[in-house]
Coordinates of C-alpha atoms in Angstrom, one line a residue:
M309 CA 87.9 -179.0 95.3
K310 CA 88.8 -176.3 97.8
E311 CA 86.1 -173.8 98.9
M312 CA 87.6 -170.3 98.4
A313 CA 84.5 -168.2 99.3
K314 CA 80.8 -168.7 99.6
D315 CA 79.7 -170.9 96.7
V316 CA 83.1 -170.6 95.0
W317 CA 85.5 -173.5 94.7
R318 CA 88.9 -174.0 93.1
L319 CA 89.5 -177.3 91.3
D320 CA 92.4 -179.3 92.7
Q321 CA 95.5 -180.1 90.7
R322 CA 98.7 -182.1 91.4
I323 CA 100.9 -179.0 91.1
A324 CA 98.7 -176.7 93.0
P325 CA 97.6 -174.0 92.3
L326 CA 99.3 -173.6 88.9
I327 CA 96.5 -173.3 86.3
N328 CA 93.3 -172.5 88.1
V329 CA 89.7 -173.5 87.3
Y330 CA 86.9 -172.2 89.5
L331 CA 83.3 -173.2 90.1
A332 CA 81.0 -170.4 91.1
G333 CA 77.7 -171.9 91.9
D334 CA 76.8 -173.7 88.7
V335 CA 79.1 -171.7 86.5
L336 CA 82.6 -173.1 85.6
I337 CA 85.0 -170.2 85.2
D338 CA 87.8 -171.1 82.9
A339 CA 88.6 -174.5 81.6
G340 CA 92.4 -175.1 81.8
R341 CA 94.4 -176.7 79.0
R342 CA 93.2 -179.6 76.9
Q343 CA 95.5 -181.8 79.0
D344 CA 93.3 -180.9 82.0
R345 CA 90.3 -182.8 80.6
K346 CA 90.4 -185.6 83.2
R347 CA 91.0 -183.2 86.1
V348 CA 88.0 -181.1 85.1
F349 CA 85.6 -183.9 84.2
D350 CA 86.5 -186.0 87.3
Q351 CA 86.0 -183.1 89.8
I352 CA 82.9 -181.6 88.2
G353 CA 81.4 -185.1 88.3
G354 CA 77.6 -185.1 88.4
R355 CA 77.3 -181.5 89.4
D356 CA 74.8 -179.5 87.4
L357 CA 76.4 -176.8 85.3
S358 CA 74.6 -173.9 83.5
L359 CA 77.5 -172.2 81.8
V360 CA 81.2 -172.2 81.0
A361 CA 82.5 -168.6 81.3
L362 CA 86.0 -167.6 80.3
T363 CA 88.1 -164.8 81.9
H364 CA 89.8 -164.8 78.4
A365 CA 90.3 -167.0 75.4
H366 CA 93.9 -168.2 75.9
A367 CA 95.0 -171.8 75.6
D368 CA 95.4 -172.4 79.3
H369 CA 91.9 -171.1 80.0
Q370 CA 89.8 -172.5 77.2
G371 CA 91.3 -176.0 76.7
V372 CA 88.4 -178.1 77.9
A373 CA 85.6 -175.6 77.1
H374 CA 84.5 -177.3 73.8
E375 CA 84.4 -180.8 75.2
L376 CA 82.6 -179.8 78.4
C377 CA 80.0 -177.7 76.6
E378 CA 79.4 -180.5 74.1
A379 CA 79.2 -183.2 76.9
R380 CA 76.8 -181.2 79.1
Q381 CA 75.0 -179.3 76.3
I382 CA 75.6 -176.0 78.0
P383 CA 76.5 -172.6 76.6
L384 CA 79.9 -170.9 76.5
A385 CA 80.4 -167.3 77.4
C386 CA 83.3 -164.9 76.9
H387 CA 83.8 -161.2 76.2
A388 CA 83.0 -159.8 72.8
E389 CA 86.7 -159.0 72.1
D390 CA 87.7 -162.6 72.5
V391 CA 84.9 -164.2 70.6
G392 CA 87.0 -164.4 67.4
A393 CA 89.8 -166.2 69.2
M394 CA 87.5 -168.7 70.9
E395 CA 85.7 -169.4 67.6
G396 CA 88.9 -169.9 65.7
R397 CA 88.7 -166.8 63.5
R398 CA 91.6 -165.1 65.2
S399 CA 94.8 -166.3 66.8
M400 CA 94.6 -166.5 70.6
S401 CA 98.4 -166.1 70.9
S402 CA 100.4 -162.9 71.1
A403 CA 103.2 -162.2 68.6
S404 CA 105.9 -164.1 70.6
A405 CA 107.2 -167.5 69.6
I406 CA 106.6 -168.9 73.1
S407 CA 103.0 -167.8 73.1
R408 CA 102.4 -169.5 69.7
S409 CA 104.1 -172.7 71.0
I410 CA 101.8 -172.8 74.0
V411 CA 98.7 -172.4 71.8
R412 CA 99.8 -175.4 69.7
R413 CA 100.5 -177.6 72.8
W414 CA 97.6 -176.6 75.1
S415 CA 94.6 -175.1 73.2
G416 CA 91.3 -176.9 72.9
P417 CA 89.1 -176.9 69.7
P418 CA 87.2 -173.7 68.7
H419 CA 83.7 -173.5 70.0
K420 CA 80.8 -171.2 69.3
V421 CA 80.3 -168.5 71.9
D422 CA 76.6 -168.6 72.8
R423 CA 76.7 -165.7 75.3
V424 CA 78.8 -162.6 74.4
L425 CA 79.8 -160.8 77.5
R426 CA 80.2 -157.0 77.9
G427 CA 81.0 -154.8 80.9
D428 CA 78.5 -154.8 83.7
D429 CA 76.8 -158.1 82.6
E430 CA 76.1 -160.5 85.4
V431 CA 77.4 -164.1 85.5
G432 CA 76.6 -166.3 88.4
G433 CA 76.2 -163.4 90.8
F434 CA 79.4 -161.7 89.6
R435 CA 79.6 -158.5 87.6
V436 CA 81.7 -158.6 84.5
V437 CA 84.4 -155.9 84.4
H438 CA 86.3 -155.6 81.1
A439 CA 90.0 -155.6 81.9
P440 CA 92.0 -155.8 78.6
G441 CA 95.7 -155.9 78.1
H442 CA 96.6 -159.5 78.6
S443 CA 94.0 -160.3 76.0
P444 CA 91.6 -158.0 74.2
G445 CA 88.7 -159.6 76.0
E446 CA 90.1 -160.3 79.4
V447 CA 87.5 -159.8 82.2
I448 CA 87.3 -159.8 85.9
F449 CA 84.3 -161.4 87.5
F450 CA 83.6 -159.3 90.6
R451 CA 81.0 -160.1 93.4
E452 CA 80.0 -156.8 95.1
D453 CA 78.6 -158.2 98.3
D454 CA 81.8 -159.9 99.6
G455 CA 84.5 -158.4 97.3
V456 CA 85.5 -161.6 95.6
A457 CA 87.4 -160.9 92.3
I458 CA 88.1 -163.8 89.9
C459 CA 90.7 -162.0 87.8
G460 CA 92.1 -164.4 85.2
D461 CA 95.5 -163.2 84.2
V462 CA 95.2 -159.5 85.0
I463 CA 97.7 -160.4 87.7
R464 CA 99.3 -163.7 88.8
N465 CA 100.3 -164.8 92.2
L466 CA 103.1 -167.1 91.1
S467 CA 106.7 -166.9 90.0
Y468 CA 107.2 -169.1 87.0
A469 CA 110.9 -169.3 87.8
T470 CA 110.5 -170.6 91.4
M471 CA 106.8 -171.8 91.4
R472 CA 106.3 -169.9 94.7
A473 CA 103.6 -167.3 95.4
R474 CA 104.6 -163.8 94.3
L475 CA 102.4 -161.0 93.0
L476 CA 103.5 -160.2 89.5
E477 CA 102.2 -158.8 86.2
P478 CA 101.7 -161.4 83.4
P479 CA 104.8 -161.7 81.2
D480 CA 105.1 -159.3 78.4
A481 CA 105.4 -162.2 75.9
F482 CA 101.9 -163.3 76.7
N483 CA 100.2 -159.8 76.6
V484 CA 98.7 -158.0 73.6
D485 CA 99.4 -154.7 75.4
S486 CA 101.3 -154.6 78.7
V487 CA 100.6 -150.9 79.3
Q488 CA 96.9 -151.5 79.0
N489 CA 97.2 -154.4 81.3
R490 CA 98.7 -152.2 84.0
E491 CA 95.6 -150.0 83.7
S492 CA 93.5 -153.1 84.2
I493 CA 95.5 -153.9 87.3
R494 CA 94.6 -150.4 88.6
K495 CA 91.0 -151.1 87.6
L496 CA 91.1 -154.2 89.7
A497 CA 92.5 -152.2 92.7
E498 CA 89.7 -149.6 92.3
L499 CA 87.1 -152.4 92.8
E500 CA 88.6 -152.7 96.4
P501 CA 88.4 -156.5 96.4
R502 CA 88.7 -158.4 99.6
L503 CA 89.8 -161.7 98.0
I504 CA 91.5 -162.1 94.6
L505 CA 91.4 -165.4 92.8
P506 CA 93.9 -165.3 90.0
G507 CA 94.3 -167.6 87.0
H508 CA 97.8 -168.7 88.3
G509 CA 98.9 -169.1 91.9
P510 CA 97.1 -169.1 95.2
A511 CA 94.4 -166.7 96.3
V512 CA 95.5 -163.2 97.3
R513 CA 94.1 -162.4 100.7
D514 CA 96.6 -159.7 101.9
M515 CA 95.1 -156.6 100.4
S516 CA 97.8 -154.4 101.9
A517 CA 100.4 -156.3 99.9
F518 CA 98.3 -156.1 96.8
K519 CA 98.0 -152.3 97.2
R520 CA 101.8 -152.0 97.6
F521 CA 102.2 -154.0 94.5
V522 CA 99.9 -151.7 92.5
A523 CA 101.6 -148.6 93.9
R524 CA 105.0 -149.9 92.5
L525 CA 103.7 -150.1 89.0
A526 CA 105.3 -147.5 86.7

């Protein structure tokens, strides 16, 4: 694992960093695809965990959540608007065919949400900021004292075409509301983060570049 900030680590992966899983203290934030089981279990090892918390209930973020919560006997947390998707009562895909295909290939089993998150809740020293658009229950985990923002898929720092770092919006095909997601990107900017840890791609450390990216949004 790579330490990204005080008490925050990003789990390693062979194609790094493509689908990110973070450990914040004793809270695992996101859980990859179901194919990431070995990667997650091997790297967590014997560490004590108190909670698995999702930035959102999409197949590449909740894949190992059920198995990990069952194995460790720990609760699962996600925002109220994504509880139905995590518990299997609502589809976690958007209307696009590619999104439905990804759910079939990558998603893990449904699991009961033990802790329902809402805006301004606290998780592992981070404040929960509701940031919908990519999914109804997308959240940012924001730590006030050092400006660390774990932002899920509000933005990505990765081109899926080249696999190189590039600040981009999530593809429309994966969003429930792309206009709303742009508002959530602006909400992220208003937090004035000093380090952004996205769900896909390397950390964003150049805040001037991030501000220019936000300013270019229509």
